[in-house]
Amino acid sequence: QVQLVESGGGLVQAGGSLRLSCAASGTILTINAMGWYRQAPGKQRELVATITSRGTTTYADSVKGRFTISRDNAKNTVYLQMNSLKPEDTAVYYCNAHGLSIPLGTFDAWGQGTLVNVSS
């Protein structure tokens, strides 16, 4: 079993910053990629950013230049630094990780979600 625990969400004014963290624990052999997704009220869940074990990153066009994803492989933790936040960034943010677990098998785990609320 692999568990993801997120932290760092909250209420912030437009133009402000927040940093999300997500720590993975459990029977992990390797984590291939970690990422952040978000779901706004009445909308589908969408990709925000991903990062591979080698540090290759991808971003949604809507957050490029404002958000930065990073990870600490030794701690199985991924971060999302969010700057210049906009009201349209308001959503529940979910952490995702996939890789190999012990005994040998694959996992695709999701966190419980953390709310980011950006006021105008």
CSV table of C-alpha atoms in Angstrom, one decimal:
chain,number,residue,atom,x,y,z
A,1,GLN,CA,0.0,0.0,0.0
A,2,VAL,CA,1.2,3.5,-0.9
A,3,GLN,CA,-0.3,6.6,0.8
A,4,LEU,CA,0.1,10.2,-0.2
A,5,VAL,CA,-0.4,13.0,2.3
A,6,GLU,CA,-0.8,16.6,1.0
A,7,SER,CA,-0.4,19.8,2.9
A,8,GLY,CA,-0.1,23.5,2.3
A,9,GLY,CA,-3.5,24.6,0.9
A,10,GLY,CA,-5.4,27.5,2.2
A,11,LEU,CA,-6.9,30.9,1.5
A,12,VAL,CA,-4.8,33.5,-0.2
A,13,GLN,CA,-5.4,36.8,-2.0
A,14,ALA,CA,-4.9,37.2,-5.7
A,15,GLY,CA,-1.2,37.8,-6.5
A,16,GLY,CA,-0.1,35.8,-3.4
A,17,SER,CA,1.8,32.6,-3.1
A,18,LEU,CA,1.3,29.1,-1.6
A,19,ARG,CA,3.5,26.0,-1.5
A,20,LEU,CA,1.9,22.6,-1.5
A,21,SER,CA,3.7,19.5,-0.3
A,22,CYS,CA,2.9,15.8,-0.8
A,23,ALA,CA,4.8,13.0,0.9
A,24,ALA,CA,4.5,9.4,-0.2
A,25,SER,CA,4.9,6.5,2.2
A,26,GLY,CA,4.4,2.8,2.3
A,27,THR,CA,5.8,-0.2,0.4
A,28,ILE,CA,7.5,1.9,-2.3
A,29,LEU,CA,10.3,0.5,-4.4
A,30,THR,CA,10.6,3.4,-6.9
A,31,ILE,CA,8.5,6.4,-7.8
A,32,ASN,CA,8.6,7.0,-11.6
A,33,ALA,CA,6.6,10.3,-11.7
A,34,MET,CA,4.8,12.5,-9.3
A,35,GLY,CA,2.3,15.3,-10.2
A,36,TRP,CA,-0.3,17.7,-9.2
A,37,TYR,CA,-3.9,17.8,-10.6
A,38,ARG,CA,-6.7,20.1,-9.6
A,39,GLN,CA,-10.5,20.1,-9.8
A,40,ALA,CA,-12.5,23.3,-9.6
A,41,PRO,CA,-16.2,23.2,-8.7
A,42,GLY,CA,-18.3,21.9,-11.6
A,43,LYS,CA,-15.2,21.1,-13.7
A,44,GLN,CA,-13.2,18.0,-14.5
A,45,ARG,CA,-9.9,17.2,-12.9
A,46,GLU,CA,-7.1,18.6,-14.9
A,47,LEU,CA,-3.3,18.2,-15.0
A,48,VAL,CA,-1.3,21.0,-13.3
A,49,ALA,CA,2.3,19.8,-13.4
A,50,THR,CA,4.3,16.6,-13.4
A,51,ILE,CA,7.9,15.7,-12.7
A,52,THR,CA,9.8,12.5,-13.4
A,53,SER,CA,12.4,10.8,-11.2
A,54,ARG,CA,15.1,12.5,-13.4
A,55,GLY,CA,13.5,15.9,-13.0
A,56,THR,CA,11.8,16.3,-16.3
A,57,THR,CA,8.8,18.6,-15.8
A,58,THR,CA,5.6,19.4,-17.7
A,59,TYR,CA,3.1,22.2,-17.0
A,60,ALA,CA,-0.4,23.1,-18.0
A,61,ASP,CA,-0.3,26.2,-20.2
A,62,SER,CA,-2.4,28.1,-17.6
A,63,VAL,CA,0.3,27.8,-14.9
A,64,LYS,CA,3.5,28.1,-16.9
A,65,GLY,CA,5.7,30.8,-15.5
A,66,ARG,CA,3.8,31.0,-12.3
A,67,PHE,CA,4.0,27.5,-10.8
A,68,THR,CA,7.1,25.4,-10.2
A,69,ILE,CA,7.1,21.7,-9.4
A,70,SER,CA,10.0,20.0,-7.6
A,71,ARG,CA,10.7,16.8,-5.8
A,72,ASP,CA,13.0,15.3,-3.2
A,73,ASN,CA,13.6,11.7,-4.2
A,74,ALA,CA,15.2,10.9,-0.9
A,75,LYS,CA,12.0,11.9,1.0
A,76,ASN,CA,9.5,10.7,-1.7
A,77,THR,CA,8.1,14.2,-1.6
A,78,VAL,CA,6.8,16.5,-4.3
A,79,TYR,CA,6.3,20.2,-4.0
A,80,LEU,CA,4.3,22.8,-5.9
A,81,GLN,CA,5.3,26.4,-5.5
A,82,MET,CA,2.5,28.6,-6.7
A,83,ASN,CA,3.1,32.3,-7.3
A,84,SER,CA,1.0,35.1,-8.8
A,85,LEU,CA,-2.1,33.2,-7.9
A,86,LYS,CA,-5.4,34.0,-9.6
A,87,PRO,CA,-9.0,33.4,-8.6
A,88,GLU,CA,-9.2,30.9,-11.4
A,89,ASP,CA,-6.6,28.8,-9.6
A,90,THR,CA,-9.2,28.1,-6.9
A,91,ALA,CA,-9.6,24.3,-6.8
A,92,VAL,CA,-8.9,21.2,-4.8
A,93,TYR,CA,-5.4,20.1,-5.6
A,94,TYR,CA,-4.6,16.4,-5.7
A,95,CYS,CA,-1.2,14.8,-5.6
A,96,ASN,CA,-0.5,11.7,-7.7
A,97,ALA,CA,2.4,9.3,-7.8
A,98,HIS,CA,3.0,6.1,-9.7
A,99,GLY,CA,5.8,3.6,-9.7
A,100,LEU,CA,6.8,0.2,-8.4
A,101,SER,CA,5.8,-1.2,-4.9
A,102,ILE,CA,7.0,-4.1,-2.8
A,103,PRO,CA,6.3,-7.0,-3.4
A,104,LEU,CA,6.9,-6.2,-7.0
A,105,GLY,CA,4.0,-4.5,-8.5
A,106,THR,CA,2.8,-1.2,-9.9
A,107,PHE,CA,1.0,1.5,-8.0
A,108,ASP,CA,-0.9,4.6,-9.0
A,109,ALA,CA,-1.8,6.5,-5.8
A,110,TRP,CA,-3.8,9.7,-5.1
A,111,GLY,CA,-3.8,12.0,-2.2
A,112,GLN,CA,-6.9,13.2,-0.4
A,113,GLY,CA,-6.8,16.7,-1.9
A,114,THR,CA,-6.1,20.1,-0.4
A,115,LEU,CA,-8.2,23.2,-1.0
A,116,VAL,CA,-6.6,26.3,-2.5
A,117,ASN,CA,-8.9,29.3,-2.4
A,118,VAL,CA,-7.8,32.5,-4.1
A,119,SER,CA,-9.8,35.5,-3.4
A,120,SER,CA,-10.0,38.5,-5.7
